[in-house]
mmCIF file of N, CA and C in Angstrom:
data_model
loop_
_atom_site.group_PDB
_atom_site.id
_atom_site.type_symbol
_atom_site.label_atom_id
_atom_site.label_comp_id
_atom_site.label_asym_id
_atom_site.label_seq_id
_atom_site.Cartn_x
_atom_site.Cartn_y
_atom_site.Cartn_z
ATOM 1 N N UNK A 1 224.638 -28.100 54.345
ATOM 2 C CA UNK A 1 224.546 -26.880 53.564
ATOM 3 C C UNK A 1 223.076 -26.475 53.464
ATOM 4 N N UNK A 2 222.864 -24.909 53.461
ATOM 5 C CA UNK A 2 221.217 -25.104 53.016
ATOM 6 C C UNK A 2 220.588 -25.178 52.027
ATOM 7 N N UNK A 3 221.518 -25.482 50.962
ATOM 8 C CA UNK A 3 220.913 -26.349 50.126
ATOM 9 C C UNK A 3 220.586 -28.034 49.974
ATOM 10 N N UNK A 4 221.185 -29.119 50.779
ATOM 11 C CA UNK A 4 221.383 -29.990 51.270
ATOM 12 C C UNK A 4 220.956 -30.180 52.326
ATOM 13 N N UNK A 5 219.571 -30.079 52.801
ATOM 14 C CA UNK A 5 219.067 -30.676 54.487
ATOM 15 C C UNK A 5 219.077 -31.919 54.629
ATOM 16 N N UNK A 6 219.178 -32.600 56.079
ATOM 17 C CA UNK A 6 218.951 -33.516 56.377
ATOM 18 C C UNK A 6 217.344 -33.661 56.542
ATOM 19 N N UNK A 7 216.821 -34.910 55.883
ATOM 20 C CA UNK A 7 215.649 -35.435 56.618
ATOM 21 C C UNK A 7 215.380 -36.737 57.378
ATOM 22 N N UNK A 8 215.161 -36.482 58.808
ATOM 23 C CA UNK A 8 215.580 -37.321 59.811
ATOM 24 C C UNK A 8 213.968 -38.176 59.847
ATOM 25 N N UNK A 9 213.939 -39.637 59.775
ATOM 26 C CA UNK A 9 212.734 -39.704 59.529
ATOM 27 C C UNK A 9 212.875 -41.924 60.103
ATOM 28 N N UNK A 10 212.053 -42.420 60.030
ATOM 29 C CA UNK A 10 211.220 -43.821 59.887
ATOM 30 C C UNK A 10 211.880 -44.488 58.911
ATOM 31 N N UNK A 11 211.784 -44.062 57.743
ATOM 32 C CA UNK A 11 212.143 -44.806 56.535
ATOM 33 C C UNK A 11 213.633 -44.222 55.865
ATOM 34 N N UNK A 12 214.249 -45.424 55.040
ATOM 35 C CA UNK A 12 215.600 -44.712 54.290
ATOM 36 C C UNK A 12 214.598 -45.316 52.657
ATOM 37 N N UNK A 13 214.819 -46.318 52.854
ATOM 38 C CA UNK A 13 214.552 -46.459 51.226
ATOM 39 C C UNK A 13 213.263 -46.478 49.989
ATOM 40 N N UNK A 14 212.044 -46.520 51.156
ATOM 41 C CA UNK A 14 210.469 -46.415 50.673
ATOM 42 C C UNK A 14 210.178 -44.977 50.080
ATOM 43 N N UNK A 15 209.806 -44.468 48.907
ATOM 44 C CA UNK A 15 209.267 -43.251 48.736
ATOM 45 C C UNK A 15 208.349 -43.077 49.975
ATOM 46 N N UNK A 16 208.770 -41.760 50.329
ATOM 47 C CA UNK A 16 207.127 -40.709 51.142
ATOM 48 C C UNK A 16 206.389 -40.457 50.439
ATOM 49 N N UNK A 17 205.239 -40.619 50.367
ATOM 50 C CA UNK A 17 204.148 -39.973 49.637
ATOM 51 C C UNK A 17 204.403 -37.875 49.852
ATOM 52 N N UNK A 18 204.536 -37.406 51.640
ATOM 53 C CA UNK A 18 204.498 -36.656 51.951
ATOM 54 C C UNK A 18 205.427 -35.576 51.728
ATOM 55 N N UNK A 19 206.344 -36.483 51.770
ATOM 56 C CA UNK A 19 207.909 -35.949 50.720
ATOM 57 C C UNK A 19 208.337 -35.332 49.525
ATOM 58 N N UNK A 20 208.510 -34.186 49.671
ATOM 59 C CA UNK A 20 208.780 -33.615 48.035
ATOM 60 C C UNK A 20 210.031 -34.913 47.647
ATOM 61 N N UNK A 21 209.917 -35.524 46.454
ATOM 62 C CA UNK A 21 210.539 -36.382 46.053
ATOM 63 C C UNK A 21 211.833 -36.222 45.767
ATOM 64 N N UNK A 22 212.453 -34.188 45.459
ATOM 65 C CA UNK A 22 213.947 -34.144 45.406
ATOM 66 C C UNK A 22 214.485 -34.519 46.600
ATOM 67 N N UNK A 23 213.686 -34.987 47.693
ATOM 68 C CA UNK A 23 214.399 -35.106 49.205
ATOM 69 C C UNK A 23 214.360 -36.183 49.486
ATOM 70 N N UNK A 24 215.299 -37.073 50.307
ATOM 71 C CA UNK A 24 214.864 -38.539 50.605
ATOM 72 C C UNK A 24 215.148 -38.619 52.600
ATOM 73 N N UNK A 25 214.566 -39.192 52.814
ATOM 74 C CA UNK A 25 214.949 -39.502 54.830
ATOM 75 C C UNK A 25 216.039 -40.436 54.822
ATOM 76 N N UNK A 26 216.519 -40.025 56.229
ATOM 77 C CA UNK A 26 217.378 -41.003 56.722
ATOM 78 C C UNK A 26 217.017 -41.626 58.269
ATOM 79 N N UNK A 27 217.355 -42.973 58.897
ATOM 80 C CA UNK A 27 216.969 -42.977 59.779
ATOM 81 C C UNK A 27 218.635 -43.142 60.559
ATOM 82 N N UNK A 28 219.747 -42.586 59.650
ATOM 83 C CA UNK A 28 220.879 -42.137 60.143
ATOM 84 C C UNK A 28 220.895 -40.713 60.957
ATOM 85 N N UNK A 29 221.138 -40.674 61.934
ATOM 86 C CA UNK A 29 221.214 -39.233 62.563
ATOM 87 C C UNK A 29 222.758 -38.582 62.560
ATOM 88 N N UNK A 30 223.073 -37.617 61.741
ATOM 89 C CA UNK A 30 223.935 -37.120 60.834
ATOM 90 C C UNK A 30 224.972 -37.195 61.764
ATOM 91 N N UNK A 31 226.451 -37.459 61.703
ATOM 92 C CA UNK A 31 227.481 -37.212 62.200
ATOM 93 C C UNK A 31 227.777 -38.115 63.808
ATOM 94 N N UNK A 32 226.306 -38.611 63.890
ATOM 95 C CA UNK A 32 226.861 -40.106 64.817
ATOM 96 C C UNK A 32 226.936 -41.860 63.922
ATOM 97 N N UNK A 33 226.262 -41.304 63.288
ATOM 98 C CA UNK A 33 225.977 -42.619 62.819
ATOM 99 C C UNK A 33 224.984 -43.490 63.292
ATOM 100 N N UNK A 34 224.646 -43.291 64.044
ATOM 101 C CA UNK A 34 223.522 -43.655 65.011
ATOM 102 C C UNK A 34 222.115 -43.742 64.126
ATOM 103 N N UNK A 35 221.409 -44.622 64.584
ATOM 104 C CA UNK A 35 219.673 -45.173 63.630
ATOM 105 C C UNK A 35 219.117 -44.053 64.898
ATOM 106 N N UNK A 36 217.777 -43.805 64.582
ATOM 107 C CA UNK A 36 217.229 -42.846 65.487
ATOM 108 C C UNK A 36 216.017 -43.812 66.062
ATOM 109 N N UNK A 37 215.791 -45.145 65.107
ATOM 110 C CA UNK A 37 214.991 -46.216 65.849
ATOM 111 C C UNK A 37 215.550 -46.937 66.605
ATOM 112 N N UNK A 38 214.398 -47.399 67.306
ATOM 113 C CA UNK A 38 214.858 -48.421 68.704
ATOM 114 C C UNK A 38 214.521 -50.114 68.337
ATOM 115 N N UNK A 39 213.474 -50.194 67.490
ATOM 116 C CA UNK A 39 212.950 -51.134 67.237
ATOM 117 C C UNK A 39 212.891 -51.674 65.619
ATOM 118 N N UNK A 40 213.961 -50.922 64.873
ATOM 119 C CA UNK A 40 214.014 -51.646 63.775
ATOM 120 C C UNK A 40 212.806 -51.153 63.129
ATOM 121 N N UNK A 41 212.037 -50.486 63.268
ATOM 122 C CA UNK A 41 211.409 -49.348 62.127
ATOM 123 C C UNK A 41 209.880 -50.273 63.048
ATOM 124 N N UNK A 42 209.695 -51.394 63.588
ATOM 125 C CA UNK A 42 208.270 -51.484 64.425
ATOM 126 C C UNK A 42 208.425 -51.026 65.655
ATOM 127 N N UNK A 43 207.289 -51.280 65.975
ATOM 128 C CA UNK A 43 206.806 -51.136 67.915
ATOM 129 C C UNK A 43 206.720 -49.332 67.939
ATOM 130 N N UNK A 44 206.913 -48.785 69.169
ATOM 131 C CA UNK A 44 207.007 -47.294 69.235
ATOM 132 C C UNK A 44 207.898 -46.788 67.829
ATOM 133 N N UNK A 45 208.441 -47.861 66.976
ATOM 134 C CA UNK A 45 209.326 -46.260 66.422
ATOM 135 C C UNK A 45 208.349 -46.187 65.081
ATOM 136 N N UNK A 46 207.126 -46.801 64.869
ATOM 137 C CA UNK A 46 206.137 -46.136 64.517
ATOM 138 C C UNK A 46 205.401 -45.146 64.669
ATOM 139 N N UNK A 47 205.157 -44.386 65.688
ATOM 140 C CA UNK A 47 205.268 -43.399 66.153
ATOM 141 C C UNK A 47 205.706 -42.275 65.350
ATOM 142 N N UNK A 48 207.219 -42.399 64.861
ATOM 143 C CA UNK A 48 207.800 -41.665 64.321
ATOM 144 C C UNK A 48 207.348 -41.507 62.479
ATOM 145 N N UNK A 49 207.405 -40.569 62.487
ATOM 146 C CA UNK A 49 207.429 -40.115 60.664
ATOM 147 C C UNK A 49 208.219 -41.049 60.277
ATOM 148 N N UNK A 50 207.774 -41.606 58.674
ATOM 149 C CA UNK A 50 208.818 -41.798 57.839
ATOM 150 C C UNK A 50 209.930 -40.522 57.438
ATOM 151 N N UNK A 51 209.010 -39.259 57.121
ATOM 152 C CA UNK A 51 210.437 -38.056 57.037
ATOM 153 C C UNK A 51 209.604 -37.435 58.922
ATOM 154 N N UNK A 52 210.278 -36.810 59.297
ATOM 155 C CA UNK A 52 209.861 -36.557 60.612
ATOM 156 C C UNK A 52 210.507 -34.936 60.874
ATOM 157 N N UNK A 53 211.851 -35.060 61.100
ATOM 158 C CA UNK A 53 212.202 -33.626 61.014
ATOM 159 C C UNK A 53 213.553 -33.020 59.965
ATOM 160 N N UNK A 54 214.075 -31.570 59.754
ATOM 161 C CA UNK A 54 214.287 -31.623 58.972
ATOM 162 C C UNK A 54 216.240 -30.845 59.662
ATOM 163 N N UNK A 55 217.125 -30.724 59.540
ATOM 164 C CA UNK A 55 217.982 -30.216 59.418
ATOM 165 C C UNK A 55 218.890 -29.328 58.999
ATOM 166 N N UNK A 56 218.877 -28.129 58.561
ATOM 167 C CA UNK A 56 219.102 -27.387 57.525
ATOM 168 C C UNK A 56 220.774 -26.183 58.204
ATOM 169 N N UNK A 57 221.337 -26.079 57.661
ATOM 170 C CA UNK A 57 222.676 -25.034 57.268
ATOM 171 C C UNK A 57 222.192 -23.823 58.098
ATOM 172 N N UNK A 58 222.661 -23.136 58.555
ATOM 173 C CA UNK A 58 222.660 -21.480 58.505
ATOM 174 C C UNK A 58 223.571 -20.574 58.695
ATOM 175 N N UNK A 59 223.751 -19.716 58.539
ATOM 176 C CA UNK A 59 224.670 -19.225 58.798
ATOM 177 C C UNK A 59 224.973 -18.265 60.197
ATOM 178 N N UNK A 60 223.833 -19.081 60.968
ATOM 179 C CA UNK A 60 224.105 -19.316 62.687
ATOM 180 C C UNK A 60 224.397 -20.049 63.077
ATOM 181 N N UNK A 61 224.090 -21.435 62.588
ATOM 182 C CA UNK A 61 224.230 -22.505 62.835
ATOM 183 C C UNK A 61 223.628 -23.781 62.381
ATOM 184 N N UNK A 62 222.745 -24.042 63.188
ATOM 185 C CA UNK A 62 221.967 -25.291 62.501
ATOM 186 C C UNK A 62 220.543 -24.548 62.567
ATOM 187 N N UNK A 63 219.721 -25.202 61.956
ATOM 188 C CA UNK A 63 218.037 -24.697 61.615
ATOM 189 C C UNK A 63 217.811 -26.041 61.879
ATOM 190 N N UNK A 64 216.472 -26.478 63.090
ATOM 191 C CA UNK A 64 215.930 -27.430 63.494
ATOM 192 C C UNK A 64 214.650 -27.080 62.534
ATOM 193 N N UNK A 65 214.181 -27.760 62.022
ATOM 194 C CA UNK A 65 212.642 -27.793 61.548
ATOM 195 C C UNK A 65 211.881 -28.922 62.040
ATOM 196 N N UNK A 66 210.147 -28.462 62.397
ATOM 197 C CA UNK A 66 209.724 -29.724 62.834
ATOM 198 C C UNK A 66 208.840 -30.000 61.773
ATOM 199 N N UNK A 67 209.001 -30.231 60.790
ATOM 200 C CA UNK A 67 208.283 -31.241 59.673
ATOM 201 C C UNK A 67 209.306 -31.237 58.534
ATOM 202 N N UNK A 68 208.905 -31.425 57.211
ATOM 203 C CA UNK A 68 209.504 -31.615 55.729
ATOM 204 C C UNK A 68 208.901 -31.309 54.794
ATOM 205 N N UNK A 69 209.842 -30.985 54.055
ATOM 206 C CA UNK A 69 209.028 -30.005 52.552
ATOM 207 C C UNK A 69 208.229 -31.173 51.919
ATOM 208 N N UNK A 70 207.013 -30.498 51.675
ATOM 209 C CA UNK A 70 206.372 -31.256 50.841
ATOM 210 C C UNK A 70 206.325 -31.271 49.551
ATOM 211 N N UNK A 71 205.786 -31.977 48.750
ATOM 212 C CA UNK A 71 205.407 -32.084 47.032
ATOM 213 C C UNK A 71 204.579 -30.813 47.069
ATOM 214 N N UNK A 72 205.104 -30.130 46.188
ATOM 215 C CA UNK A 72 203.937 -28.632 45.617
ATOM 216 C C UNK A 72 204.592 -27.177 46.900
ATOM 217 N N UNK A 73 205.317 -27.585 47.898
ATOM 218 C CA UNK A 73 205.818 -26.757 48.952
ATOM 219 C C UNK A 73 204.885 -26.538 49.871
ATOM 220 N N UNK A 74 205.848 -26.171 50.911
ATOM 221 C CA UNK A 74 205.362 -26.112 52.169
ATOM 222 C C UNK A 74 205.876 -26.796 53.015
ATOM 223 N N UNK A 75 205.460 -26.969 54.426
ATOM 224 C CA UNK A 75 206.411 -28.133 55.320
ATOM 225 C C UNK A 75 204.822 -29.089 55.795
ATOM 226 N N UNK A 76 205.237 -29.759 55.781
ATOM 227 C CA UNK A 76 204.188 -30.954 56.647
ATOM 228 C C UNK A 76 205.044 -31.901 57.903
ATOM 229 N N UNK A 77 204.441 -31.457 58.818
ATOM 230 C CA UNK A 77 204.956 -31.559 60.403
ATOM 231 C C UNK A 77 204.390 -32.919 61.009
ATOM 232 N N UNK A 78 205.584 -33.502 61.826
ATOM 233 C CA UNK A 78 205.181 -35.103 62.333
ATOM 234 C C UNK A 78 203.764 -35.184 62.746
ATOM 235 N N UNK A 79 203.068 -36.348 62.430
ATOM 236 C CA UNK A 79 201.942 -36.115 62.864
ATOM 237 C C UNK A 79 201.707 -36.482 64.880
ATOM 238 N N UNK A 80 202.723 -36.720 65.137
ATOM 239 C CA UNK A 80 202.951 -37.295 66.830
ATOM 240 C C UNK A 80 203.520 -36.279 67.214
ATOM 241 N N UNK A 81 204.419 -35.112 66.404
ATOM 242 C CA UNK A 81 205.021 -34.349 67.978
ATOM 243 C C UNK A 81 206.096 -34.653 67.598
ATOM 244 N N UNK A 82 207.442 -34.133 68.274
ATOM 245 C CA UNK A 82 208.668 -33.887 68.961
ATOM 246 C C UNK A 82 208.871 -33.080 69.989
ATOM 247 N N UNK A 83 209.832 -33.513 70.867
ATOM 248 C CA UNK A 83 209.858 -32.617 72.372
ATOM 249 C C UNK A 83 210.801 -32.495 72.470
ATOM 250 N N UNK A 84 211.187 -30.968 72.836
ATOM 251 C CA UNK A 84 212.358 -30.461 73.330
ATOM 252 C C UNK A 84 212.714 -30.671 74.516
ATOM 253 N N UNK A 85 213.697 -31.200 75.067
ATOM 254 C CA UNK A 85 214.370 -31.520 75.823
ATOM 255 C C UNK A 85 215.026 -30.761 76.860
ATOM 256 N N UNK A 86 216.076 -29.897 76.085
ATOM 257 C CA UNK A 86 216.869 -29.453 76.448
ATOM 258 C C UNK A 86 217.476 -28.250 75.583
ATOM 259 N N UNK A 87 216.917 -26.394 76.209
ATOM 260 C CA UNK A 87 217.358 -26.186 77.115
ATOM 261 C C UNK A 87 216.028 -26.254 77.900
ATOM 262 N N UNK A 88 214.892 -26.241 77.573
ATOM 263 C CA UNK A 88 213.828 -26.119 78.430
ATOM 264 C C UNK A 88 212.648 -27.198 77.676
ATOM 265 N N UNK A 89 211.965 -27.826 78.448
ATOM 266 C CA UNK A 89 210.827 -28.727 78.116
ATOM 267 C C UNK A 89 209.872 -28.342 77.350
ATOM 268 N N UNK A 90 209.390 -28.930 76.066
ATOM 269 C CA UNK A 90 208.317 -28.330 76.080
ATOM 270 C C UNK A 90 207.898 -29.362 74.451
ATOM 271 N N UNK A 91 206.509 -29.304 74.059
ATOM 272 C CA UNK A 91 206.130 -30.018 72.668
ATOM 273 C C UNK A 91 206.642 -28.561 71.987
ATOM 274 N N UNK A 92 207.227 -29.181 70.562
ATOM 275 C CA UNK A 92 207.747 -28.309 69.696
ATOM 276 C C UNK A 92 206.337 -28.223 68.729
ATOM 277 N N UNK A 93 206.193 -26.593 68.434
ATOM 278 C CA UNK A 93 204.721 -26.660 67.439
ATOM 279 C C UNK A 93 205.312 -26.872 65.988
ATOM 280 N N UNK A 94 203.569 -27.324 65.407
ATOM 281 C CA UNK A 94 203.650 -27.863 64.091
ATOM 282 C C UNK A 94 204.678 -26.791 63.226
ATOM 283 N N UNK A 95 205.469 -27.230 62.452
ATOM 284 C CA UNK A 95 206.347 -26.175 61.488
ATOM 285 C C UNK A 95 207.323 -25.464 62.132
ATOM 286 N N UNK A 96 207.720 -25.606 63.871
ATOM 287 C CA UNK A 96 208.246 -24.865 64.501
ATOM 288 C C UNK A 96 210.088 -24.772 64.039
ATOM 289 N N UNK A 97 210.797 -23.468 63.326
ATOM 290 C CA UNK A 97 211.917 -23.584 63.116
ATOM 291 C C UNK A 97 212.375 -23.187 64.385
ATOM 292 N N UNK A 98 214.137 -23.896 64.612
ATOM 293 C CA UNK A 98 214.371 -23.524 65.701
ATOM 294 C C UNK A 98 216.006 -23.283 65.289
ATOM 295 N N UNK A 99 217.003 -22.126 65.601
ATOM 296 C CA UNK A 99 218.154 -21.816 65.032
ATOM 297 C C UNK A 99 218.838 -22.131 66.000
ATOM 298 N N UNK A 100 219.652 -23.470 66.466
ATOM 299 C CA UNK A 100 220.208 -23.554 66.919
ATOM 300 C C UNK A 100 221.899 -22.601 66.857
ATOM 301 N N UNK A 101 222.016 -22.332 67.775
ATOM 302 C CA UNK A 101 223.572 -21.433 67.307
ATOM 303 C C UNK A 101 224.980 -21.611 67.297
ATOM 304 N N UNK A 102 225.806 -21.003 66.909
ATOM 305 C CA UNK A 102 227.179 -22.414 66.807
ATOM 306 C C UNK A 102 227.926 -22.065 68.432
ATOM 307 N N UNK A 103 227.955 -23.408 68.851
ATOM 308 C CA UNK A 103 228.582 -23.305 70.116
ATOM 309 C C UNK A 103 227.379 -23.558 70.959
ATOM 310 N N UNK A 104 226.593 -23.571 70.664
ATOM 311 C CA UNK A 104 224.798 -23.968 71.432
ATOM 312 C C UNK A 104 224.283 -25.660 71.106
ATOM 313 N N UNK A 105 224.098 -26.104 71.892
ATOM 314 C CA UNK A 105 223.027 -27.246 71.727
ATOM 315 C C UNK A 105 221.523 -27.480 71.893
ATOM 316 N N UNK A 106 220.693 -28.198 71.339
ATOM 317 C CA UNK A 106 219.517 -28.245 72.114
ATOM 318 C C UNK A 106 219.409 -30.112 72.447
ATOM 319 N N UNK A 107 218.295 -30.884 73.060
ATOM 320 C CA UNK A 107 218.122 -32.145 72.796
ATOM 321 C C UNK A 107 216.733 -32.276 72.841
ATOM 322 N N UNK A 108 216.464 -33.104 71.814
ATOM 323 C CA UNK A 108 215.238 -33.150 71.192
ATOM 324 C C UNK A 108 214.978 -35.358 71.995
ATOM 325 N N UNK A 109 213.440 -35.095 71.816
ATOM 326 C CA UNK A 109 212.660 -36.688 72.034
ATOM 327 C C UNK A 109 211.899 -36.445 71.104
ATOM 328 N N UNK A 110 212.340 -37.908 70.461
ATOM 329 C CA UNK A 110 211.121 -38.372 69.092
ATOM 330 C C UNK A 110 209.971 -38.840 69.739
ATOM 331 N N UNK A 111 209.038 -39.245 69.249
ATOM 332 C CA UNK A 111 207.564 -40.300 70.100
ATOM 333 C C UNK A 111 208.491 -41.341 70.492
ATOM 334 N N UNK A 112 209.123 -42.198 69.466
ATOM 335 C CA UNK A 112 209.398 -43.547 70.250
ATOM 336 C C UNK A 112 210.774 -43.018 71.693
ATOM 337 N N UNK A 113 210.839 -41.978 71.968
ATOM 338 C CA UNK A 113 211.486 -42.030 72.744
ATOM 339 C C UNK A 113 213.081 -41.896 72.760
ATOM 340 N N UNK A 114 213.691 -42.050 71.506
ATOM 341 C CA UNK A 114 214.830 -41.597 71.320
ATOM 342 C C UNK A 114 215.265 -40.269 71.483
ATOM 343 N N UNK A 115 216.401 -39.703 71.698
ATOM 344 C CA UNK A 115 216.838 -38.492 72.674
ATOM 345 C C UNK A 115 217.853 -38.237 71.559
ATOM 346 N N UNK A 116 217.729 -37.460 71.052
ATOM 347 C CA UNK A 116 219.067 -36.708 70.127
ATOM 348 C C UNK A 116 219.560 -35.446 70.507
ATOM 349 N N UNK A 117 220.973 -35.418 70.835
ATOM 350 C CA UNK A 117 221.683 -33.906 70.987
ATOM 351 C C UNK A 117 221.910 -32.992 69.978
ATOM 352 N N UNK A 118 221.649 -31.837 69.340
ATOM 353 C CA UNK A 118 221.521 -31.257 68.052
ATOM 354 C C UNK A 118 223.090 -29.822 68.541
ATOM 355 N N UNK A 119 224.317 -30.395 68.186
ATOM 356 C CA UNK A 119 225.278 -29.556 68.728
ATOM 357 C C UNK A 119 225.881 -28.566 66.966
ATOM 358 N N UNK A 120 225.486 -27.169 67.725
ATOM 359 C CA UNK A 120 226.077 -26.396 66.512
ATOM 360 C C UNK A 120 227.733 -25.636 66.650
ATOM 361 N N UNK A 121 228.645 -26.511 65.587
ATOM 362 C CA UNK A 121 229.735 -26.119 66.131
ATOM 363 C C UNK A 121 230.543 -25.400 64.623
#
């Protein structure tokens, strides 16, 4: 819902400092069940944000965000990057929203290398 985003991130249970505190991360990636680390939160999936990116409702579909609301507002964006995948290559910029549409996919790479399909249905 967009009141309810996902924040896809490093950490589930440590406060973010960076994190507006009504929000918490998951390193569940919504509706697979799937961890988005490879290594159990060391090695490359340091790399990754504790909150990293954000998930949000629309009433197109899904809203990709590349950072998370912060304390006081605003978004604060991974400090490594995310890369779009798929439909076309490319580093996603700091704060970059992206509206995925229903019936559209995109696939995103975290730093450590994990590959997520973002399907709006």
């Amino acid at each position: 819902s967009p009141d309810y985003p996902v924040i896809s991130g490093r950490t589930e249970r440590d406060p973010v400092r960076f994190l507006d505190p009504s929000y918490q991360s998951t390193t569940i990636f919504p509706g697979t069940g799937d961890t988005i680390l490879r290594s159990n939160g060391e090695g490359r999936d340091r790399t990754v944000s504790r909150a990293h990116f954000m998930l949000r409702a629309s009433t197109r579909g899904i809203l990709v965000v590349n950072g998370v609301p912060k304390p006081g507002g605003g978004l604060r964006s991974p400090l490594n990057g995310t890369r779009m995948m798929f439909p076309n290559s490319r580093q996603l910029e700091a704060e970059e929203e992206l509206v995925v549409e229903s019936g559209d996919s995109i696939m995103l790479m975290l730093p450590n290398s994990t590959t997520l399909r973002i399907v709006a249905e």
